[in-house]
Short mmCIF file of C-alpha atoms in Angstrom, two decimals:
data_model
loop_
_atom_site.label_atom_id
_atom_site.label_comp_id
_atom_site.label_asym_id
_atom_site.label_seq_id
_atom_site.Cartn_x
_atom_site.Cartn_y
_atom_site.Cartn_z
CA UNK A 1 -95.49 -80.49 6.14
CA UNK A 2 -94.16 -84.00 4.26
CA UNK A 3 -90.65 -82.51 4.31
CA UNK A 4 -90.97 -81.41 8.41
CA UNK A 5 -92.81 -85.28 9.06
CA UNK A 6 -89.90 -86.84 7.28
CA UNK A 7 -87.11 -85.34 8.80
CA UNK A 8 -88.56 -86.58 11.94
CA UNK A 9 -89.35 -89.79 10.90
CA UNK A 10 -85.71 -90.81 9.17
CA UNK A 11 -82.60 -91.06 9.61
CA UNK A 12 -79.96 -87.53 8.99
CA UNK A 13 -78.25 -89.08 6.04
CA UNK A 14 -80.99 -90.28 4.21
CA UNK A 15 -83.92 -86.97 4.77
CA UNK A 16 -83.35 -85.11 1.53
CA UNK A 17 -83.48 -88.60 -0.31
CA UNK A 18 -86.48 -89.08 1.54
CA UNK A 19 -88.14 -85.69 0.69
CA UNK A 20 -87.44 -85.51 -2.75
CA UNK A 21 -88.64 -89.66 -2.67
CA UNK A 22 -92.00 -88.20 -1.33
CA UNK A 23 -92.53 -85.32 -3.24
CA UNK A 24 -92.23 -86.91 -6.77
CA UNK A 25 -91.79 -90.46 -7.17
CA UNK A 26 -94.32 -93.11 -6.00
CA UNK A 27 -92.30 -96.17 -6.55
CA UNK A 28 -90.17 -98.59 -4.51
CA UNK A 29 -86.67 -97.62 -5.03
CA UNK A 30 -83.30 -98.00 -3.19
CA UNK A 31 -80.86 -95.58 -1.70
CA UNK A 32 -77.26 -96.27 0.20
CA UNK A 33 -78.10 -96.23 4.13
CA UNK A 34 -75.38 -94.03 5.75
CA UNK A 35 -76.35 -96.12 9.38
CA UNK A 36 -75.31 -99.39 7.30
CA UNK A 37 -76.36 -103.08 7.12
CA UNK A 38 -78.29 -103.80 10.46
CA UNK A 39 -77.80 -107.31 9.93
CA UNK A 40 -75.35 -110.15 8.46
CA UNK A 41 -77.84 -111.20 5.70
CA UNK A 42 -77.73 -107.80 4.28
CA UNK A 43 -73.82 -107.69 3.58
CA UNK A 44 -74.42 -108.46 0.03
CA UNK A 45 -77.38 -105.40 -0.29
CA UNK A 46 -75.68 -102.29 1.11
CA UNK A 47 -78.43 -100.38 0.94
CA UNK A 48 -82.58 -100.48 2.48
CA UNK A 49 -85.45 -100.01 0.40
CA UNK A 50 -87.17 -97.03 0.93
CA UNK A 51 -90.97 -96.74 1.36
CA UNK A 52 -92.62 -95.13 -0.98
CA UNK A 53 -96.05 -96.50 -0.38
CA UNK A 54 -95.96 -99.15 -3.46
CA UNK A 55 -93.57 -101.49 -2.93
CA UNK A 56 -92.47 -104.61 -4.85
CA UNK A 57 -90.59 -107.78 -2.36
CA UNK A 58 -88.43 -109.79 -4.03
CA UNK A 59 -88.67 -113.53 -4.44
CA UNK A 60 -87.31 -115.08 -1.53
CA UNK A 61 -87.09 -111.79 0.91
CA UNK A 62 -88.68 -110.68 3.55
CA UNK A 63 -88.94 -107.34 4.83
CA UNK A 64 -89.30 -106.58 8.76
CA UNK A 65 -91.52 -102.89 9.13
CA UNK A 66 -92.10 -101.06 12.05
CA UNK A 67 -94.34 -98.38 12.48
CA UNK A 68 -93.69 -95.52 14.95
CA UNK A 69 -90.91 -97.39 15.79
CA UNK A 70 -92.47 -100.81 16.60
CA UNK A 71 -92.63 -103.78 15.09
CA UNK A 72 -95.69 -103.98 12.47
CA UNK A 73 -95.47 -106.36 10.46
CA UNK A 74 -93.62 -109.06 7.64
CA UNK A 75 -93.68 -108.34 4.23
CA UNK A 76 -94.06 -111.36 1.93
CA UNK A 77 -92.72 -111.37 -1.24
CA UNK A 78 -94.80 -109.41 -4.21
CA UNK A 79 -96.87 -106.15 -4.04
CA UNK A 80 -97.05 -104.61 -0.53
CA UNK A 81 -98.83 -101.33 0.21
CA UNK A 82 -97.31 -99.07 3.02
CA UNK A 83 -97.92 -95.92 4.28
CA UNK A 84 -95.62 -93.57 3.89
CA UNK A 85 -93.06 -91.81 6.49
CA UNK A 86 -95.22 -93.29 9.08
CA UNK A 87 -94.14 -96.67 8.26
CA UNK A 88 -89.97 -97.89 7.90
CA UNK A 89 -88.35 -100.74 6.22
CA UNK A 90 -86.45 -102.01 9.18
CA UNK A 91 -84.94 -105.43 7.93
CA UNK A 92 -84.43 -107.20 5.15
CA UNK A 93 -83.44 -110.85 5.40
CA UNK A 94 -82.52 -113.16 2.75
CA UNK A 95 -84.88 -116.82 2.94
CA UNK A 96 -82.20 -118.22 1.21
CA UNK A 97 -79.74 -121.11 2.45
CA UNK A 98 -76.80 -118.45 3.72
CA UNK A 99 -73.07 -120.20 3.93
CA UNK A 100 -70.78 -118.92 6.70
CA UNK A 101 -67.58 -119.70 7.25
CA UNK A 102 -65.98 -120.65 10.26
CA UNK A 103 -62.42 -119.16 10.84
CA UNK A 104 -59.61 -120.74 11.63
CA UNK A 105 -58.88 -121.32 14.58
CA UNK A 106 -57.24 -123.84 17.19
CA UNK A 107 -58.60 -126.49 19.49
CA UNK A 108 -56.88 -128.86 21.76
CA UNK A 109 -58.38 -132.94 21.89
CA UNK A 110 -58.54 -135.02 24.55
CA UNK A 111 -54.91 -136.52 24.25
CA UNK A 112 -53.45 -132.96 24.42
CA UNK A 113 -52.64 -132.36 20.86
CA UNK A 114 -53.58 -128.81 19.38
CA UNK A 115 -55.19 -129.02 16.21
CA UNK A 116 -56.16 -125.84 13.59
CA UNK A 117 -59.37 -126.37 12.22
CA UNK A 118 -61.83 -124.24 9.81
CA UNK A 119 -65.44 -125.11 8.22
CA UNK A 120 -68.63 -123.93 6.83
CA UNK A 121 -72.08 -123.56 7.96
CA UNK A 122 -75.21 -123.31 6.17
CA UNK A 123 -78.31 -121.58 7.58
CA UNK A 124 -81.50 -120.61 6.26
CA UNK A 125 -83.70 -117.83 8.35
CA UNK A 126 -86.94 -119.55 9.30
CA UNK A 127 -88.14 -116.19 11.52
CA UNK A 128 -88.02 -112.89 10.04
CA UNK A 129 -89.31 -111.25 13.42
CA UNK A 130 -86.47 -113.74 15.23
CA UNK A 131 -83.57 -112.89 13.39
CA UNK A 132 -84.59 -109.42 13.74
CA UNK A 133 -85.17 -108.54 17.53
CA UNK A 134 -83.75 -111.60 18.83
CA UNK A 135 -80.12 -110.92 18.33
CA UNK A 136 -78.13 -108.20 17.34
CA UNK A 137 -76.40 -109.89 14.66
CA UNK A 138 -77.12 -113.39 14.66
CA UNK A 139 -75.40 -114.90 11.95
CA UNK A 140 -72.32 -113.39 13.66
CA UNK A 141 -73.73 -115.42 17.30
CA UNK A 142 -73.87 -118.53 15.18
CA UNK A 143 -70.31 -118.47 13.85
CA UNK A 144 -69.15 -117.96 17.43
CA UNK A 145 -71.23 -120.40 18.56
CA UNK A 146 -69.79 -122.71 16.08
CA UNK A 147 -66.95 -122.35 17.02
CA UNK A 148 -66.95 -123.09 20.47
CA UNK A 149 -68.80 -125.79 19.69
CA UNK A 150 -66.19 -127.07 17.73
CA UNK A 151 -63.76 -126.77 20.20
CA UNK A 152 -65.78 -128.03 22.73
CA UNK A 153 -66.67 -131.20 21.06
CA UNK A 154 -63.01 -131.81 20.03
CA UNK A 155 -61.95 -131.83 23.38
CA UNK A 156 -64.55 -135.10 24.16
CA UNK A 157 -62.08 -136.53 20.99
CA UNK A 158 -58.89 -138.46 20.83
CA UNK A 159 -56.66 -137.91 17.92
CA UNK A 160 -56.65 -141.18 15.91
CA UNK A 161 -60.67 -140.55 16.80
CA UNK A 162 -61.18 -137.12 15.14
CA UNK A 163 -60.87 -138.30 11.23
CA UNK A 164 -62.80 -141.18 12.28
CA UNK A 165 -65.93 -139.70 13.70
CA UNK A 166 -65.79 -136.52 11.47
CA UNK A 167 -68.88 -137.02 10.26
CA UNK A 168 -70.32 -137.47 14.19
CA UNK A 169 -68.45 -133.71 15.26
CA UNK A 170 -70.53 -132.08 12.35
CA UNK A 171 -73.91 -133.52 13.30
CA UNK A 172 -72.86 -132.78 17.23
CA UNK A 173 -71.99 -129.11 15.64
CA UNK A 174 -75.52 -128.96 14.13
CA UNK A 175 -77.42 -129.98 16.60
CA UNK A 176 -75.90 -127.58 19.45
CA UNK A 177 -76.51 -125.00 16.71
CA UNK A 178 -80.15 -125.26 16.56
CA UNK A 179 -80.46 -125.60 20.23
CA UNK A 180 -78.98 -122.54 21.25
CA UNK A 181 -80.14 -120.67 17.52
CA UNK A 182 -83.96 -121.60 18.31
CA UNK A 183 -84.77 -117.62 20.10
CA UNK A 184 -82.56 -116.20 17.03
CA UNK A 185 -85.20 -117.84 14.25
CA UNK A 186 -82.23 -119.46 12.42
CA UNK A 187 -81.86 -123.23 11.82
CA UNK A 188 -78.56 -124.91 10.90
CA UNK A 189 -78.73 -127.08 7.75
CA UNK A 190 -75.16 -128.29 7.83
CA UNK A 191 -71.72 -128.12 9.27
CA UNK A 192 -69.01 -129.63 7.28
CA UNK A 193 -65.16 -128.91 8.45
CA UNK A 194 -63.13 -128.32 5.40
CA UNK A 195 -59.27 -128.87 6.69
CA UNK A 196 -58.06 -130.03 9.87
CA UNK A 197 -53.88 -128.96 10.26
CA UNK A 198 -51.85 -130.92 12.77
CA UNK A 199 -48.24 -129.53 13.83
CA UNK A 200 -45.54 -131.22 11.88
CA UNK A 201 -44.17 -133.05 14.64
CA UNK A 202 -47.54 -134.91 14.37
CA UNK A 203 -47.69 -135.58 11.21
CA UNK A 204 -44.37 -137.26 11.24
CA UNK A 205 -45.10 -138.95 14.59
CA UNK A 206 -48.18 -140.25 12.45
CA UNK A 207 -46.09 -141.53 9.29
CA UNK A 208 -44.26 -143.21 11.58
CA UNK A 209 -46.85 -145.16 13.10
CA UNK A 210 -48.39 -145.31 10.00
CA UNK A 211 -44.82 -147.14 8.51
CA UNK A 212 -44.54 -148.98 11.80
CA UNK A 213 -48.31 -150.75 11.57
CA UNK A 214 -47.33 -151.61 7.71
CA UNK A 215 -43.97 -153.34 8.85
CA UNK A 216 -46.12 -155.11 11.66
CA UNK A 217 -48.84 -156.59 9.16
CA UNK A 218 -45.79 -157.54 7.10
CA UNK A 219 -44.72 -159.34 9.70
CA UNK A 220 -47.29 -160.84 10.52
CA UNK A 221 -48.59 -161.99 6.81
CA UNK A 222 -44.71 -163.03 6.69
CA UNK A 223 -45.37 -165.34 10.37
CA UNK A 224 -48.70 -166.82 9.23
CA UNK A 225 -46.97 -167.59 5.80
CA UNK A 226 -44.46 -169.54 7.71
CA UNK A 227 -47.01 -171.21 9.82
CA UNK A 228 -49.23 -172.31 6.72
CA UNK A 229 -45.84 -173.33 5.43
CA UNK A 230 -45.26 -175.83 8.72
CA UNK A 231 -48.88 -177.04 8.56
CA UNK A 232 -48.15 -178.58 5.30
CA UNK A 233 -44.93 -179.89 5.60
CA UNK A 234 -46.34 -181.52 8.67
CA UNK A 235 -49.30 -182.53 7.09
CA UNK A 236 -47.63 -183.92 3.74
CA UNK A 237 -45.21 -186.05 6.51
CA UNK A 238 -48.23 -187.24 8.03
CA UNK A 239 -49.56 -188.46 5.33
CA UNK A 240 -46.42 -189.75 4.12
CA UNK A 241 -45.99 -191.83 7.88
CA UNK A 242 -49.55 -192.75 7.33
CA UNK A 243 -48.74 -194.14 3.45
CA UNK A 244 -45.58 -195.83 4.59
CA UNK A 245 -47.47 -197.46 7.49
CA UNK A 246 -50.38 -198.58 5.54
CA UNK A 247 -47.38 -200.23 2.91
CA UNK A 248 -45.21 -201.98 5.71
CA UNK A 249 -48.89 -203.36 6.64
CA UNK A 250 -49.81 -204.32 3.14
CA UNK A 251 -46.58 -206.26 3.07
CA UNK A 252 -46.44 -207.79 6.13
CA UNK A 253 -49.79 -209.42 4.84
CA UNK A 254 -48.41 -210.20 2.00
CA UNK A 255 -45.26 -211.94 3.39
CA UNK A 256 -47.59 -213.65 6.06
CA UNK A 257 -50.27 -214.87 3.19
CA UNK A 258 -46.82 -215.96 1.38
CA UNK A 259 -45.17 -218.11 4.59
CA UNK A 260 -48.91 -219.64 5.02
CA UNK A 261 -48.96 -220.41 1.93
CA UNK A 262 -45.37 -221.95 2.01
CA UNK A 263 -46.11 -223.85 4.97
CA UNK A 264 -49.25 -225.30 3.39
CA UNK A 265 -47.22 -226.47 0.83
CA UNK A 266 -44.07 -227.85 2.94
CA UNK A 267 -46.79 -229.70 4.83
CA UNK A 268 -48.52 -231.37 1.67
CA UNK A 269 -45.04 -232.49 0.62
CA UNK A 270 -44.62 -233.96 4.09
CA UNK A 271 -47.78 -235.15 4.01
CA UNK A 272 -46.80 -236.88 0.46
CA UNK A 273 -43.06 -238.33 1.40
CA UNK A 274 -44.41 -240.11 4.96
CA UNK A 275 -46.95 -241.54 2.75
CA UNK A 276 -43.98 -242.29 0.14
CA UNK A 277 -41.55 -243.57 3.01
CA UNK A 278 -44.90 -245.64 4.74
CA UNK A 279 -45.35 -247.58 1.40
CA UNK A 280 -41.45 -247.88 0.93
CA UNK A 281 -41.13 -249.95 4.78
CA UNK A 282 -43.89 -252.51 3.89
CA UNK A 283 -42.17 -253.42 0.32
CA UNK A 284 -40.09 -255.94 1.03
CA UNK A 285 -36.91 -255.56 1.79
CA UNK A 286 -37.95 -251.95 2.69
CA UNK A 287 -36.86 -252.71 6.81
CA UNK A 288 -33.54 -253.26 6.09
CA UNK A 289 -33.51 -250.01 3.80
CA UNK A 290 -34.44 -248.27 6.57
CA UNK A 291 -31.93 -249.77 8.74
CA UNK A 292 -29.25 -248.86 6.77
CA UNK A 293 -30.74 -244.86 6.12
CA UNK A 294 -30.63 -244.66 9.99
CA UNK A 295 -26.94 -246.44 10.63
CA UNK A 296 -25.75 -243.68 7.60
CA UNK A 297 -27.47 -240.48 9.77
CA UNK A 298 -26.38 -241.91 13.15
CA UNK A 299 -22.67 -241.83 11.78
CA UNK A 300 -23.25 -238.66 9.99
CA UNK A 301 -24.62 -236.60 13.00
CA UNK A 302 -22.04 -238.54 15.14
CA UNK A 303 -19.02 -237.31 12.71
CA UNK A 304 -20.67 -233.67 13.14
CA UNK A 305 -20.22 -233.33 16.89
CA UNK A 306 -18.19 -230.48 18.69
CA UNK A 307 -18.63 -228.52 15.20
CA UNK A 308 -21.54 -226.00 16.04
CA UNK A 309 -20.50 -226.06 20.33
CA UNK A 310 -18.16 -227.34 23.00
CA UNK A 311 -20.80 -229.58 24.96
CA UNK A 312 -20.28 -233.00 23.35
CA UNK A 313 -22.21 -235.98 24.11
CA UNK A 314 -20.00 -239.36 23.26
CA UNK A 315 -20.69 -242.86 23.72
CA UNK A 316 -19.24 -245.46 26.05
CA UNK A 317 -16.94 -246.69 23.06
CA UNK A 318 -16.46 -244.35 20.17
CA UNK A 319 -13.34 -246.58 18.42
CA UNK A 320 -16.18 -249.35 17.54
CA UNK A 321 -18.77 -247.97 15.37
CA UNK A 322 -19.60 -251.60 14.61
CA UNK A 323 -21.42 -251.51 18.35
CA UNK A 324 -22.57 -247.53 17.42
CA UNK A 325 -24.50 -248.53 14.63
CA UNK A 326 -26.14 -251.69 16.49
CA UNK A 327 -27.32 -250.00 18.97
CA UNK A 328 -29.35 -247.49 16.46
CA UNK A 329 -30.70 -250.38 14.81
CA UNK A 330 -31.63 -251.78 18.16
CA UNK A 331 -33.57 -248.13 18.92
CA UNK A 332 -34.70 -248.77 15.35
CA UNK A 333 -36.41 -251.69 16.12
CA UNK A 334 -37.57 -251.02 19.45
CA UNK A 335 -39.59 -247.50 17.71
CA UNK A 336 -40.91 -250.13 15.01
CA UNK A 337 -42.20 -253.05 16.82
CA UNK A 338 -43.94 -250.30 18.71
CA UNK A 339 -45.34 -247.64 15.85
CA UNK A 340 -47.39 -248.20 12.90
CA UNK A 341 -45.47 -247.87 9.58
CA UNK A 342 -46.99 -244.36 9.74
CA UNK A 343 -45.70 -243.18 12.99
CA UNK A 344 -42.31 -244.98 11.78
CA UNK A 345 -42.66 -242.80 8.76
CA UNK A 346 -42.95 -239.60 10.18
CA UNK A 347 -39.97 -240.51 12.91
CA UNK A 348 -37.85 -241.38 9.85
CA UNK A 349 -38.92 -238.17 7.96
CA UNK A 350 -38.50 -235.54 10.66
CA UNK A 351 -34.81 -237.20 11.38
CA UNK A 352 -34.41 -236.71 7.84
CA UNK A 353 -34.78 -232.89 8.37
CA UNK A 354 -32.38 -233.06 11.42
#
């Protein structure tokens, strides 16, 4: 009767297994599965336990059974009792973080330049029951889903963009991920694209934009160079115009406290001879001194005429200077009966100086 009820219950390949499982042994043990792996998870364990009533889960398993063909229950891990024949190990997911790679594959951004592109997810199985019934194979959905994701999110990109915001296109990844993954009882830990291949026609149109901004900052270190170079020539001549200023001013007050000076002392010694020539015209005998001094400058300046210009002021009778210097004495003594021997002092002192 076991051998009839299991040949119902399992699959063709595995019913002598089965039988001979049921007859004898009453431990958890497990056999190759001729239907094979059900489910991505399980590509590393080629082969379903088989229940034998006593069975042992692994550490960070979990076993999907169905009984009479439905859905029973989740087997945690450690000792789990099940009935045999009646109930079947249907799935067996790994709780562990899971990597998948993405293949590569092309994708086209938003300036119209085709890229090749290839990354890795990592998942983790948060539903059993999910991951069971709610996809066929749904680490297989996920890498699909990645990459359309990917290609949909490079499109939203510009080129010179893409490297920039890598980081921003893996958390976009993730998070469309968990959206659409939320019915399958997956969640997406990460996303991270490994390479990103542009055509070589790219690449060099990128070196030589790359070589192209260099020679432009160059240039432009080279222009502000110059410029800082201007400012202080310009500034060291202002300061030099300001310097030489500052000493023409400095002199001029020096040459202007010098000619006060010098006229201070020209007028003291004026000051002293009219006081000289004053004392000199009351001494006696010091009139006719005088007269004499001014008959010598009358002939002098007379004897110095049409030297220095052509307009030439004579008197009525040059061929008698016996009448020339009479009349300067008469002038003489017109200016003196008038003035103080002061005033006759300074007369006689500024004619000296003529």
């Amino acid at each position: 009767p076991g051998a009839v009820m299991a040949s119902l219950l399992i699959p063709r390949g595995a019913r002598l297994v089965s039988v001979a499982r049921s007859v004898g042994v009453l431990a958890s043990s497990r056999v190759p599965a001729v239907v094979g792996v059900r489910h991505a998870s399980m590509r590393r364990r080629q082969a379903l336990p088989i229940n034998t009533g006593i069975n042992f889960v692994p550490q960070q398993e979990a076993w999907v059974v169905e009984r009479f063909g439905k859905f029973y229950e989740v087997l945690e891990p450690g000792l789990r009792f099940l009935i045999p024949f009646i109930d079947e190990i249907k799935y067996v997911h790994t709780l562990k973080e899971i990597v998948v790679e993405i293949p590569s594959q092309s994708a086209i951004t938003q300036d119209n330049v085709t890229l090749h592109l290839d990354g890795v997810l990592y998942m983790r199985i948060d539903d059993p029951y999910k991951a069971s019934y709610g996809v066929e194979d749904p680490l297989y959905a996920v890498s699909q889903l990645a990459q359309t994701t990917m290609r949909s999110e490079l499109g939203k990109l510009a080129l010179d963009i893409v490297f920039k915001e890598r980081g921003a296109l893996n958390e976009h990844i993730v998070d469309a991920i968990n959206l659409a993954s939320v019915p399958w009882g997956l969640s997406c830990l990460r996303c991270e694209i490994r390479d990103i291949m542009l055509p070589d026609k790219v690449v060099d149109d990128m070196q030589r934009q790359v070589s192209a901004e260099r020679k432009k900052r160059a240039a432009i270190l080279e222009s502000e160079g110059q410029r800082e170079a201007s400012i202080n020539v310009a500034t060291g001549s202002k300061q030099a115009t300001i310097l030489a200023s500052e000493g023409f001013r400095a002199q001029q007050a020096n040459a202007a406290l010098g000619e006060a000076d010098a006229i201070r002392a020209r007028a003291t010694a004026m000051a002293e001879s009219i006081q000289r020539i004053a004392q000199a015209i009351e001494a006696p005998g010091g009139r006719d001194a005088v007269s004499l001094h001014i008959a010598q400058q009358y002939v002098e300046a007379f004897s110095k005429l049409a030297k220095e210009n052509n307009t030439i002021l004579l008197p009525s009778n040059p061929s008698d200077p016996a009448s020339m210097v009479a009349q300067a004495l008469s002038i003489f003594k017109n200016i003196s009966s008038q003035q103080s021997p002061d005033g006759l002092a300074k007369a006689l002192a500024s004619d000296s100086k003529k």
